[in-house]
Coordinates of N, CA and C and ligand atoms in Angstrom, one line a residue:
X1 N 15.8 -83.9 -6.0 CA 14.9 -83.3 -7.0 C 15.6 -83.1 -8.4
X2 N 14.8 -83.5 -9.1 CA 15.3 -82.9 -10.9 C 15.8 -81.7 -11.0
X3 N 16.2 -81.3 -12.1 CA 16.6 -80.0 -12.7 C 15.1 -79.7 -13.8
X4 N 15.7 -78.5 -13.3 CA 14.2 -77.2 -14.3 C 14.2 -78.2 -15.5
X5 N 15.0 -78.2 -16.0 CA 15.6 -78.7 -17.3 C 15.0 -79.8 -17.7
X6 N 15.6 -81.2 -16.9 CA 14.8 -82.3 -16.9 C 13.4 -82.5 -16.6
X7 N 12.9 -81.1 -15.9 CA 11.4 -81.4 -15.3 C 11.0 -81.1 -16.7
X8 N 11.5 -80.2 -17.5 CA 10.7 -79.8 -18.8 C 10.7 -80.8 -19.5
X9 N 12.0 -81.2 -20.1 CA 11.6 -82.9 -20.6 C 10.7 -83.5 -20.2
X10 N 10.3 -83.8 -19.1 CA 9.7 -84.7 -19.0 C 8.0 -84.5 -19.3
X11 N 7.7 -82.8 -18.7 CA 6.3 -82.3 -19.1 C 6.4 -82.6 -21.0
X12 N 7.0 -82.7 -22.0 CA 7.4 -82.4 -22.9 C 7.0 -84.1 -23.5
X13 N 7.4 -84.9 -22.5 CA 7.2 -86.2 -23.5 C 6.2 -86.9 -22.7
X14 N 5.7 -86.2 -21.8 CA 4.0 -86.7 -21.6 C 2.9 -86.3 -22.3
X15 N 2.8 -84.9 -22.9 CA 2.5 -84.3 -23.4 C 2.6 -85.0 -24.8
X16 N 3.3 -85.3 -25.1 CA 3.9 -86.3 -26.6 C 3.3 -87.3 -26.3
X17 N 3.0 -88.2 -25.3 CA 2.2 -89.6 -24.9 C 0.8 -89.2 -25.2
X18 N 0.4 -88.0 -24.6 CA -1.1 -87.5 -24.5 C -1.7 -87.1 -26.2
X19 N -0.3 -86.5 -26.7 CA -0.8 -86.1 -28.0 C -1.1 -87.3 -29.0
X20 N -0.1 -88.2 -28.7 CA 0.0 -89.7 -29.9 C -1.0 -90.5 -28.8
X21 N -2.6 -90.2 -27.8 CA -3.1 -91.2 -27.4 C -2.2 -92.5 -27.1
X22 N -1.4 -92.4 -26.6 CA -0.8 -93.9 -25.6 C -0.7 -93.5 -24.4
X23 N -1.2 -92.2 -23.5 CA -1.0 -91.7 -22.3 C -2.0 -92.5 -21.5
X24 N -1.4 -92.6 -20.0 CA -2.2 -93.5 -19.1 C -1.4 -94.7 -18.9
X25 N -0.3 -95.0 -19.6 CA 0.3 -96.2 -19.2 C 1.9 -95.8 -18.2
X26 N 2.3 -94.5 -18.4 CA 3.7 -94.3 -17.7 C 3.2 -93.9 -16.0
X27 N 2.1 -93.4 -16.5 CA 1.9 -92.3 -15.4 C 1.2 -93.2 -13.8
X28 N 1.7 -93.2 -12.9 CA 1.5 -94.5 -12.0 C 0.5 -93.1 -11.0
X29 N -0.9 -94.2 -11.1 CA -2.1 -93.9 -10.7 C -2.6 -95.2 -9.2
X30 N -1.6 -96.2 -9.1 CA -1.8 -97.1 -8.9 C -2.0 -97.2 -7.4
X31 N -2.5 -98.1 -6.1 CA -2.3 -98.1 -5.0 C -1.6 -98.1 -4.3
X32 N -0.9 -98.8 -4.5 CA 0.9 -99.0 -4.6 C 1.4 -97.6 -4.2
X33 N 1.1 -96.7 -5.6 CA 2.0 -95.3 -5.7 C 1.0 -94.6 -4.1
X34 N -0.1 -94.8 -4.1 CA -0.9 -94.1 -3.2 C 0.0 -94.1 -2.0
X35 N 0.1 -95.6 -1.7 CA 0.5 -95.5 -0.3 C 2.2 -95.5 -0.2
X36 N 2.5 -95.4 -0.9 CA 3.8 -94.9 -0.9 C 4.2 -93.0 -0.8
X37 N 3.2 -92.5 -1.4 CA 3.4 -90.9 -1.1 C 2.8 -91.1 0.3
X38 N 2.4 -91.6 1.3 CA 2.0 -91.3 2.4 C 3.4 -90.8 3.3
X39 N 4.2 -91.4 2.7 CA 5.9 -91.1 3.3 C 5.8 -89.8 3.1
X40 N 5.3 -88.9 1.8 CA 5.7 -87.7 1.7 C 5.3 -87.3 0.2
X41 N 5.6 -85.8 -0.4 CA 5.6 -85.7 -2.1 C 7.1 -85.4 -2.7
X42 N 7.2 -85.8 -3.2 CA 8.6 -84.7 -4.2 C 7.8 -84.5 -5.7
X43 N 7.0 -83.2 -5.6 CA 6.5 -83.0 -7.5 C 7.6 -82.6 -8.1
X44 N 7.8 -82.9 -9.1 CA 8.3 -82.6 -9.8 C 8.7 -81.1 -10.8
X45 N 7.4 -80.9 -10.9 CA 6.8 -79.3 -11.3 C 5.6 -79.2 -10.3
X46 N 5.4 -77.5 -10.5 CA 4.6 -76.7 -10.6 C 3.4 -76.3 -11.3
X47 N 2.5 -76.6 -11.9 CA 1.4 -76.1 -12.6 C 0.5 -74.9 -12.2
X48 N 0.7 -73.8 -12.7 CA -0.7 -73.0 -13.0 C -1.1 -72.6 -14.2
X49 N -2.6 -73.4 -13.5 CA -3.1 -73.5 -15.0 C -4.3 -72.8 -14.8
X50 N -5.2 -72.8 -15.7 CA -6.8 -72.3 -15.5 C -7.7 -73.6 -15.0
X51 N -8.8 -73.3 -14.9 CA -10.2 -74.1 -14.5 C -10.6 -75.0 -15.7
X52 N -10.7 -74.4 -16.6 CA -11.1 -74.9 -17.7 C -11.5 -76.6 -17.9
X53 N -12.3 -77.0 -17.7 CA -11.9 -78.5 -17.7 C -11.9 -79.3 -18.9
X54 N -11.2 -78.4 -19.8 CA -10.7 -79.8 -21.6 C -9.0 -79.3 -20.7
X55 N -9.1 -78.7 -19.9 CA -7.3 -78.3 -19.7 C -6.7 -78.9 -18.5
X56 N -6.8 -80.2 -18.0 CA -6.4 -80.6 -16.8 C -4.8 -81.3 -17.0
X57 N -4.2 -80.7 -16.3 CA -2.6 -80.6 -16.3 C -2.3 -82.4 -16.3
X58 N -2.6 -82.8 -15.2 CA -2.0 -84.2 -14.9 C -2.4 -84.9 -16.1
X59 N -3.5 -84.9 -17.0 CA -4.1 -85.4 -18.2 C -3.3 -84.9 -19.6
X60 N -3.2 -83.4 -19.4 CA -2.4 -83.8 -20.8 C -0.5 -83.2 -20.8
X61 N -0.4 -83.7 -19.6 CA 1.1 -84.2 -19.2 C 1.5 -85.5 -19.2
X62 N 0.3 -86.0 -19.2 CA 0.7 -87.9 -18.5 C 1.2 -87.9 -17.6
X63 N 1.2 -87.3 -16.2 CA 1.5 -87.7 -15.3 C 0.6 -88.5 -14.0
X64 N 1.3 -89.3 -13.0 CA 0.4 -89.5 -12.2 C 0.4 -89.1 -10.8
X65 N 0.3 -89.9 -9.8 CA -0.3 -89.4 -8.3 C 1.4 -88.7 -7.9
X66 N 1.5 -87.9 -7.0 CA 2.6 -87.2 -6.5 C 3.9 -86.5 -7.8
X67 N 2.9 -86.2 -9.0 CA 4.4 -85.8 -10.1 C 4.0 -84.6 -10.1
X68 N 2.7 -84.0 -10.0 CA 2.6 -82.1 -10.4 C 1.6 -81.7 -9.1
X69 N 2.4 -80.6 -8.8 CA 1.6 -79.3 -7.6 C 1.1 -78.5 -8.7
X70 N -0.8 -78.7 -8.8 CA -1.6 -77.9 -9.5 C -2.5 -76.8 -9.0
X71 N -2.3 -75.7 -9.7 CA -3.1 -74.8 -8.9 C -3.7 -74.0 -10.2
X72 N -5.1 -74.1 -10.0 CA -6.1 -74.4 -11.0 C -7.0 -72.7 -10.7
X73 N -7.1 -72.1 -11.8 CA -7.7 -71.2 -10.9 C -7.9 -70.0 -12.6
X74 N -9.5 -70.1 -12.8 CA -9.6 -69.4 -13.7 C -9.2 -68.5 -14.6
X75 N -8.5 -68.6 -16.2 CA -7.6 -68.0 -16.3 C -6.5 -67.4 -16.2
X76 N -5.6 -68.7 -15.1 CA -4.8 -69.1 -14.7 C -3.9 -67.3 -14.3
X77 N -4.8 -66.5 -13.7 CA -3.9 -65.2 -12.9 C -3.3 -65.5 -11.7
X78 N -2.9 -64.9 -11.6 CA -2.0 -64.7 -10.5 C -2.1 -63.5 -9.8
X79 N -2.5 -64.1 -8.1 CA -3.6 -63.6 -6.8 C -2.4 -63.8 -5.9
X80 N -2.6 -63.2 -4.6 CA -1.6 -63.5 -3.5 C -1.6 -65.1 -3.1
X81 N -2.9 -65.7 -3.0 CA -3.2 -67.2 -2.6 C -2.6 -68.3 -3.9
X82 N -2.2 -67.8 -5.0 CA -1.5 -68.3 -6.0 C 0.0 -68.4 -6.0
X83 N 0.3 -67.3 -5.3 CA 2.3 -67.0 -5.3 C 2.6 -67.9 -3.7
X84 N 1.1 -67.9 -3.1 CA 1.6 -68.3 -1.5 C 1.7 -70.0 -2.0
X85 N 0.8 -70.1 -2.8 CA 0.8 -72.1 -3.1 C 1.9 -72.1 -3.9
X86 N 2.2 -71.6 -4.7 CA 4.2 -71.6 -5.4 C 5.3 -71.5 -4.3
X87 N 5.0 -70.5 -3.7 CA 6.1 -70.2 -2.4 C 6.5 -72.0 -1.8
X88 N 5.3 -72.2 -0.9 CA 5.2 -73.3 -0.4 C 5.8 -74.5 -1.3
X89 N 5.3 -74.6 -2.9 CA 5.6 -76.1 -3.1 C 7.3 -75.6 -3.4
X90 N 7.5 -74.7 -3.7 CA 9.2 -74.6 -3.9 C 10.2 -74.6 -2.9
X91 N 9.5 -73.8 -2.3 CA 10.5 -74.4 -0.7 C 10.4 -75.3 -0.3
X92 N 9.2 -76.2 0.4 CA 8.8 -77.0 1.1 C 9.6 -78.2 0.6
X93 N 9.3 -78.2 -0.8 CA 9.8 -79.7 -2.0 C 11.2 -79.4 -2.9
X94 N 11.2 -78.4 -2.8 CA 12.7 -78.1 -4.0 C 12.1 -78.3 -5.3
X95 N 10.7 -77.7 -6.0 CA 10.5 -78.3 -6.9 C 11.5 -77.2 -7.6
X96 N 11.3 -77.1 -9.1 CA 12.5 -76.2 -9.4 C 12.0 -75.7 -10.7
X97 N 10.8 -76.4 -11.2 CA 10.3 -75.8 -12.4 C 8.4 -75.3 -11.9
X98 N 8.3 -74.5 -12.6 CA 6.3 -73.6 -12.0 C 6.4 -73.2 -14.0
X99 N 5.3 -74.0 -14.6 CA 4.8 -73.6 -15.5 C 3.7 -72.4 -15.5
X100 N 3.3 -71.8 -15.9 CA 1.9 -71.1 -16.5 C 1.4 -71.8 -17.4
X101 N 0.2 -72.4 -17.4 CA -0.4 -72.8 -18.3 C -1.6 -72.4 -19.0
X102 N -1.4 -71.8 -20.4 CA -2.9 -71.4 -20.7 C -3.4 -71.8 -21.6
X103 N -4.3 -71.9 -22.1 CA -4.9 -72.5 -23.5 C -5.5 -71.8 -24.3
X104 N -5.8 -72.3 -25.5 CA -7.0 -71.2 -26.7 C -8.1 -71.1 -25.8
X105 N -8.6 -70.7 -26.4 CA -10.5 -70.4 -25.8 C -10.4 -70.2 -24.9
X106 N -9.5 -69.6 -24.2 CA -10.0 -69.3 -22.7 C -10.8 -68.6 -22.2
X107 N -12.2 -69.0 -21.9 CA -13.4 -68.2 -21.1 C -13.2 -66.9 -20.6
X108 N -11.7 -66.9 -19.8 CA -11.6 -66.0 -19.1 C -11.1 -65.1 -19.5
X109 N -10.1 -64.7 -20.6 CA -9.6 -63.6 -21.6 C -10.8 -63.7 -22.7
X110 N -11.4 -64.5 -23.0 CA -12.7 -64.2 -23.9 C -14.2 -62.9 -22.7
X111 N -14.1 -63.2 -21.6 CA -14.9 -62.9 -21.1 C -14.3 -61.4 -20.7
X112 N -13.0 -61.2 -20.5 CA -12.1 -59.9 -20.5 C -12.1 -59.1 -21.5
X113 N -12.3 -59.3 -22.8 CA -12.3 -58.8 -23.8 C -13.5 -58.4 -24.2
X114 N -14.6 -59.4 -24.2 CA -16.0 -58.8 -24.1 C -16.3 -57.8 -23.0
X115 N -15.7 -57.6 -21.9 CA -15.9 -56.7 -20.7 C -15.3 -55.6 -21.2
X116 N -14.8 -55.8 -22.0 CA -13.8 -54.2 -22.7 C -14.3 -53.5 -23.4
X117 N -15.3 -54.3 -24.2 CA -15.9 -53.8 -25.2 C -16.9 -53.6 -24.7
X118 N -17.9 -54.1 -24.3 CA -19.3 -54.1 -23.7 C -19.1 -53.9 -21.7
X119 N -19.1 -52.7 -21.6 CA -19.2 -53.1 -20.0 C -20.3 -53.5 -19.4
X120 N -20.1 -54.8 -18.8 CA -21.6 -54.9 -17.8 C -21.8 -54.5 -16.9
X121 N -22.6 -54.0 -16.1 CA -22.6 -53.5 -14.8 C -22.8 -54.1 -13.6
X122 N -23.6 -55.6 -14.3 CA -23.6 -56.6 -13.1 C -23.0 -57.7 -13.0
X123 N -21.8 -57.7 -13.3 CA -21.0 -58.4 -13.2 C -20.6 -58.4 -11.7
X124 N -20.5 -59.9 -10.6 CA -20.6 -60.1 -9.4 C -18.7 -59.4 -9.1
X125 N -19.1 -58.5 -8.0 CA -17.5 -58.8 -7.5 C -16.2 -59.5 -7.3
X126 N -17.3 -60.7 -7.4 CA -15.5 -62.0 -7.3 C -15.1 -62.1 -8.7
X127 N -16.2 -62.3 -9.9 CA -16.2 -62.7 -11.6 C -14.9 -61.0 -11.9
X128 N -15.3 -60.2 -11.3 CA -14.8 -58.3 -11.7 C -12.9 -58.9 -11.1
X129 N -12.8 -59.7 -10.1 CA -11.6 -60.1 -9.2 C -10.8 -60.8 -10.4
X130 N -11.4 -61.3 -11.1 CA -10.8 -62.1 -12.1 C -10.5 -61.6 -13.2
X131 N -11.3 -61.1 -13.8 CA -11.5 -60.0 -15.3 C -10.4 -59.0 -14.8
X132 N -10.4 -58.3 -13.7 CA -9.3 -57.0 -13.5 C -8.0 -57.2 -13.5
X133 N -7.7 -58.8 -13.1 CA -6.2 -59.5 -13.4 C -5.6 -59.5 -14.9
X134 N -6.8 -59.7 -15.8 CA -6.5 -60.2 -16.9 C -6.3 -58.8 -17.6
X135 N -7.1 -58.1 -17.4 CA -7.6 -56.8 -18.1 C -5.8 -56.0 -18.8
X136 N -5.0 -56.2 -18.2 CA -4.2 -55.3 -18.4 C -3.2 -55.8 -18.9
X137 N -3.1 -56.8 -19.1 CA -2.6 -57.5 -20.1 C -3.0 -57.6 -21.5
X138 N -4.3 -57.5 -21.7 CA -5.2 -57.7 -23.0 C -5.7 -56.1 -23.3
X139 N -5.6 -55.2 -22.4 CA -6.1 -54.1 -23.0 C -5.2 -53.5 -24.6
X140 N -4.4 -53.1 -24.3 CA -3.7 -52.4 -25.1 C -3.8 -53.6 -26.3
X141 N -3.6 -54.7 -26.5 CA -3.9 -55.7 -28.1 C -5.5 -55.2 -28.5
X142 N -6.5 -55.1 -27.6 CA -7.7 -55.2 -28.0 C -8.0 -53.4 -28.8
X143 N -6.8 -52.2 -28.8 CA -7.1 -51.3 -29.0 C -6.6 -51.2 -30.4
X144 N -5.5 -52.6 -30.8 CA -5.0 -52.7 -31.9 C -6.0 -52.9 -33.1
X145 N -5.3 -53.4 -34.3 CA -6.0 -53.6 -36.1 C -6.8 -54.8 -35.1
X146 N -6.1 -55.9 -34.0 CA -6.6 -57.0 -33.9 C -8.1 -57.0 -33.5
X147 N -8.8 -55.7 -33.0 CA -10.1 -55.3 -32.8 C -10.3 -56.0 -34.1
X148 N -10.5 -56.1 -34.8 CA -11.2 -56.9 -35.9 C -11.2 -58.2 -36.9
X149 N -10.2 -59.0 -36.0 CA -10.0 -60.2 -36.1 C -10.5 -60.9 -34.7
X150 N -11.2 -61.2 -34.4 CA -11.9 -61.6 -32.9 C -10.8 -63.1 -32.9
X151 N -10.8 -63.5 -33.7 CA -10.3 -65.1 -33.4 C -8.9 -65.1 -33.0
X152 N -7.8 -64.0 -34.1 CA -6.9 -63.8 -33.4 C -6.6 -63.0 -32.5
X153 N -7.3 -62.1 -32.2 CA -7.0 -61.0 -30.7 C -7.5 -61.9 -29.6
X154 N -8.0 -62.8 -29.7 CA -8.5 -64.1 -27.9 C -7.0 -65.2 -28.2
X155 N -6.4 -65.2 -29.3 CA -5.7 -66.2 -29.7 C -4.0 -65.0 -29.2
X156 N -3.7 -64.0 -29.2 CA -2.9 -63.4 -28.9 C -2.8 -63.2 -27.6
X157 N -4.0 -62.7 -26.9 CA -4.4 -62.6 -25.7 C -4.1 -63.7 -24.6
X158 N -4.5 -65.1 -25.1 CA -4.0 -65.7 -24.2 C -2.9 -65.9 -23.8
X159 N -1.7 -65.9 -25.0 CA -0.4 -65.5 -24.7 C 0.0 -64.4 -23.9
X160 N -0.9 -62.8 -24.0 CA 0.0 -62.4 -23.3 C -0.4 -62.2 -21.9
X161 N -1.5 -63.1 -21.7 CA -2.2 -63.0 -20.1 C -1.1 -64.4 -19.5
X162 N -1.0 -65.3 -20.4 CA 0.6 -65.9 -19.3 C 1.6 -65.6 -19.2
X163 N 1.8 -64.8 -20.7 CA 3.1 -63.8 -20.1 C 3.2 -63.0 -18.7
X164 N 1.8 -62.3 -18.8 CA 1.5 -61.4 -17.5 C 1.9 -62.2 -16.5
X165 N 1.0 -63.4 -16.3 CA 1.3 -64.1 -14.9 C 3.1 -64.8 -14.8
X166 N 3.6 -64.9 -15.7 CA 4.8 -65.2 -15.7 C 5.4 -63.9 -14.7
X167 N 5.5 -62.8 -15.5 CA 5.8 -62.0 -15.2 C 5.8 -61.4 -13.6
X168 N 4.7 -61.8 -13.2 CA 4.0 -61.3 -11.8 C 4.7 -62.4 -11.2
X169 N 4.6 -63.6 -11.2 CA 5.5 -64.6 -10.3 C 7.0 -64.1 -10.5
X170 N 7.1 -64.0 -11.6 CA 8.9 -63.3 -11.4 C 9.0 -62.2 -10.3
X171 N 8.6 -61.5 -10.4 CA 8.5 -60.0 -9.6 C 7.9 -60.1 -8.3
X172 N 7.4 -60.8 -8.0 CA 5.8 -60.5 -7.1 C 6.6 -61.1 -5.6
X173 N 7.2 -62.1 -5.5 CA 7.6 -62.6 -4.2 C 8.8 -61.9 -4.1
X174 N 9.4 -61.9 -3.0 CA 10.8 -62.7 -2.3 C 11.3 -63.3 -2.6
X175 N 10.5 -64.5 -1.7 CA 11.4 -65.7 -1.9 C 11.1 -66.3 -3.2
X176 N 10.2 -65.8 -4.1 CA 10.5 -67.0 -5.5 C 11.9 -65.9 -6.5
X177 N 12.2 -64.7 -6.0 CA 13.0 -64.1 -6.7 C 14.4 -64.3 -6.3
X178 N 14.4 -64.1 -4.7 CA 15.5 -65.2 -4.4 C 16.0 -66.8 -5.3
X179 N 15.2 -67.3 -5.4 CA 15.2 -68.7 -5.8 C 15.7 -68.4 -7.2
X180 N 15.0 -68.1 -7.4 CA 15.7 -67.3 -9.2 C 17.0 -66.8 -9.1
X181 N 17.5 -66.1 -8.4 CA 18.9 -66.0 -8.2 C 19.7 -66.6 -8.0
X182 N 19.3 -67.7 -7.2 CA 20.1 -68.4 -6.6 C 20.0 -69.7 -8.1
X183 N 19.3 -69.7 -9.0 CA 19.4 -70.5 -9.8 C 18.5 -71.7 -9.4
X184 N 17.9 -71.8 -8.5 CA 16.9 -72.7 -7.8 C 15.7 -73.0 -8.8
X185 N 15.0 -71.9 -9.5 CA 13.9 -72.1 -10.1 C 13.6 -71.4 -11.2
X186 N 13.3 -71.7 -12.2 CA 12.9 -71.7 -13.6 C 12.0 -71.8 -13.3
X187 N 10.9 -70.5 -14.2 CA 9.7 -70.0 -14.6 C 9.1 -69.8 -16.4
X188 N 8.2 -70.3 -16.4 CA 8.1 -70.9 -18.0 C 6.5 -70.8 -18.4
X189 N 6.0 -70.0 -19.1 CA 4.7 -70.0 -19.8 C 4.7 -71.2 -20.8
X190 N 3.6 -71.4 -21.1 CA 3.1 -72.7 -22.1 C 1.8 -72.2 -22.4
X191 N 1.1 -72.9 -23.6 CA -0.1 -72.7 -24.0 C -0.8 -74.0 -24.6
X192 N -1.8 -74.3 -23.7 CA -2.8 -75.9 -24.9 C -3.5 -75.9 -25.2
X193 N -3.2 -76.1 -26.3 CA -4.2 -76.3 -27.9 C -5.2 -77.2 -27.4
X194 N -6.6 -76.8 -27.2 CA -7.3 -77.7 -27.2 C -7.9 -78.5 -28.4
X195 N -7.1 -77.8 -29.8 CA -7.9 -78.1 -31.2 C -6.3 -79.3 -31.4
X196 N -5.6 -79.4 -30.8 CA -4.4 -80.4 -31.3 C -4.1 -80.8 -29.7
X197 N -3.8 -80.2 -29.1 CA -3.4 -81.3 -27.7 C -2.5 -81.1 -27.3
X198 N -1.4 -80.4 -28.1 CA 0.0 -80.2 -28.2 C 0.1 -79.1 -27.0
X199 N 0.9 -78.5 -26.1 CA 1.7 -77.8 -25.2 C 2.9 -77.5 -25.5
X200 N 2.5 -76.2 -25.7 CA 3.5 -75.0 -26.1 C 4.0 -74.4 -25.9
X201 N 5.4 -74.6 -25.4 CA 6.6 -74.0 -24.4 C 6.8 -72.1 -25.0
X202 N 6.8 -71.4 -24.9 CA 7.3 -69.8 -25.3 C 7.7 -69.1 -24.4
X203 N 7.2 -69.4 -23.3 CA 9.0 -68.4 -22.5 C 9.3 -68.7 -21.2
X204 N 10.4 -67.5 -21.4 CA 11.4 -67.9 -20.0 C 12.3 -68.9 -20.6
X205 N 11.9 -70.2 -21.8 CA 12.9 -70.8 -22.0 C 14.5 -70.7 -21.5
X206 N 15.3 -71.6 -21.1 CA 16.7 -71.1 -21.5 C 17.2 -71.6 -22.9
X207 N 18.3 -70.8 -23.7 CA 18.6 -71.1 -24.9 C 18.9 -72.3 -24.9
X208 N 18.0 -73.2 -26.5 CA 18.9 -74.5 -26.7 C 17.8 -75.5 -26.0
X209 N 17.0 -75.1 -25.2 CA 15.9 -76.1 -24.7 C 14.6 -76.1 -25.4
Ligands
ZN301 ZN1 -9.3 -70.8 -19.4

């Protein structure tokens, strides 16, 4: 298995392929590749990302069949069924890097922040499961001056809702805290521009990467 390090390179210059439109040619999608992972996977990373579909990981990483364990899931929080699909691909595979991935516009911290301001009351149980992840991350910015910049308080917000889930995968298990000890695994927020394309490394970095 790669190092955290090299896995980031590599999300780093697919992302560069996807931004300069030449992506689709490294990334082996092919039959070949199919029946060759039947032997097995080694991903290389971890992805949690959101639902959003301008935001699909394998697409603006350039990668192809067996390179990322993606776990898609609105507003990319973090749920016990989220730390259990990290648990699994880290042990199981030795992957060694788990991004957060969030983007601008995210429906789901847009829809958190309108629930802050406006409460609805029928908002369905599962929709409230989602919103209550996010909520507490975004409350205290929305009480800020940024209440009156709408564009930048959803633009701040999404940052610090993958900080949050950074955060919660650091803390939340065991075994991924173990793994962190032991130097095993690197944990790393990002953010994608859907108005540029670009993926934006901000934390957890280690210095110099
Ligand atoms: Zn989203």
């Amino acid at each position: 298995m790669i190092s955290a390090l090299e896995a980031l390179e590599r999300l780093r210059e697919g992302n560069g392929r996807f931004v300069s439109d030449i992506w689709g040619r490294d990334a082996d999608t092919s039959h070949a590749r199919r029946s060759e992972l039947l032997e097995g996977q080694e991903p290389f990373a971890i992805i949690l990302g959101c639902s959003d579909s301008r935001a699909p990981a394998e697409i603006v990483f350039d990668q192809g069949l067996g390179d990322l364990f993606v776990i898609r899931v609105a507003g990319n929080i973090v749920a016990p069924s989220q730390i259990g699909s990290i648990e699994f691909a880290a042990s199981k595979f030795g992957t060694r890097l788990v991004v957060v991935l969030g983007h601008t516009q995210c429906g789901a911290v847009e829809a958190t922040l309108e629930q802050l301001q406006q409460p609805a009351e029928e908002q369905s149980r599962n929709l409230r499961s989602i919103v209550d992840r996010v909520r507490p991350s975004v409350e205290a910015l929305a009480a800020t001056e940024l209440k009156n910049d709408p564009e930048a308080l959803v633009g701040q917000a999404v940052r610090a809702n993958v900080c949050a889930s950074v955060d919660h995968l650091r803390h939340g298990s065991e075994i991924l805290e173990q793994l962190i000890r032991e130097d095993a695994l690197l944990i790393v927020g990002a953010e994608y521009s859907l108005e540029t394309g670009v993926v934006e490394f901000f934390n957890g970095l280690p210095e110099g990467s």
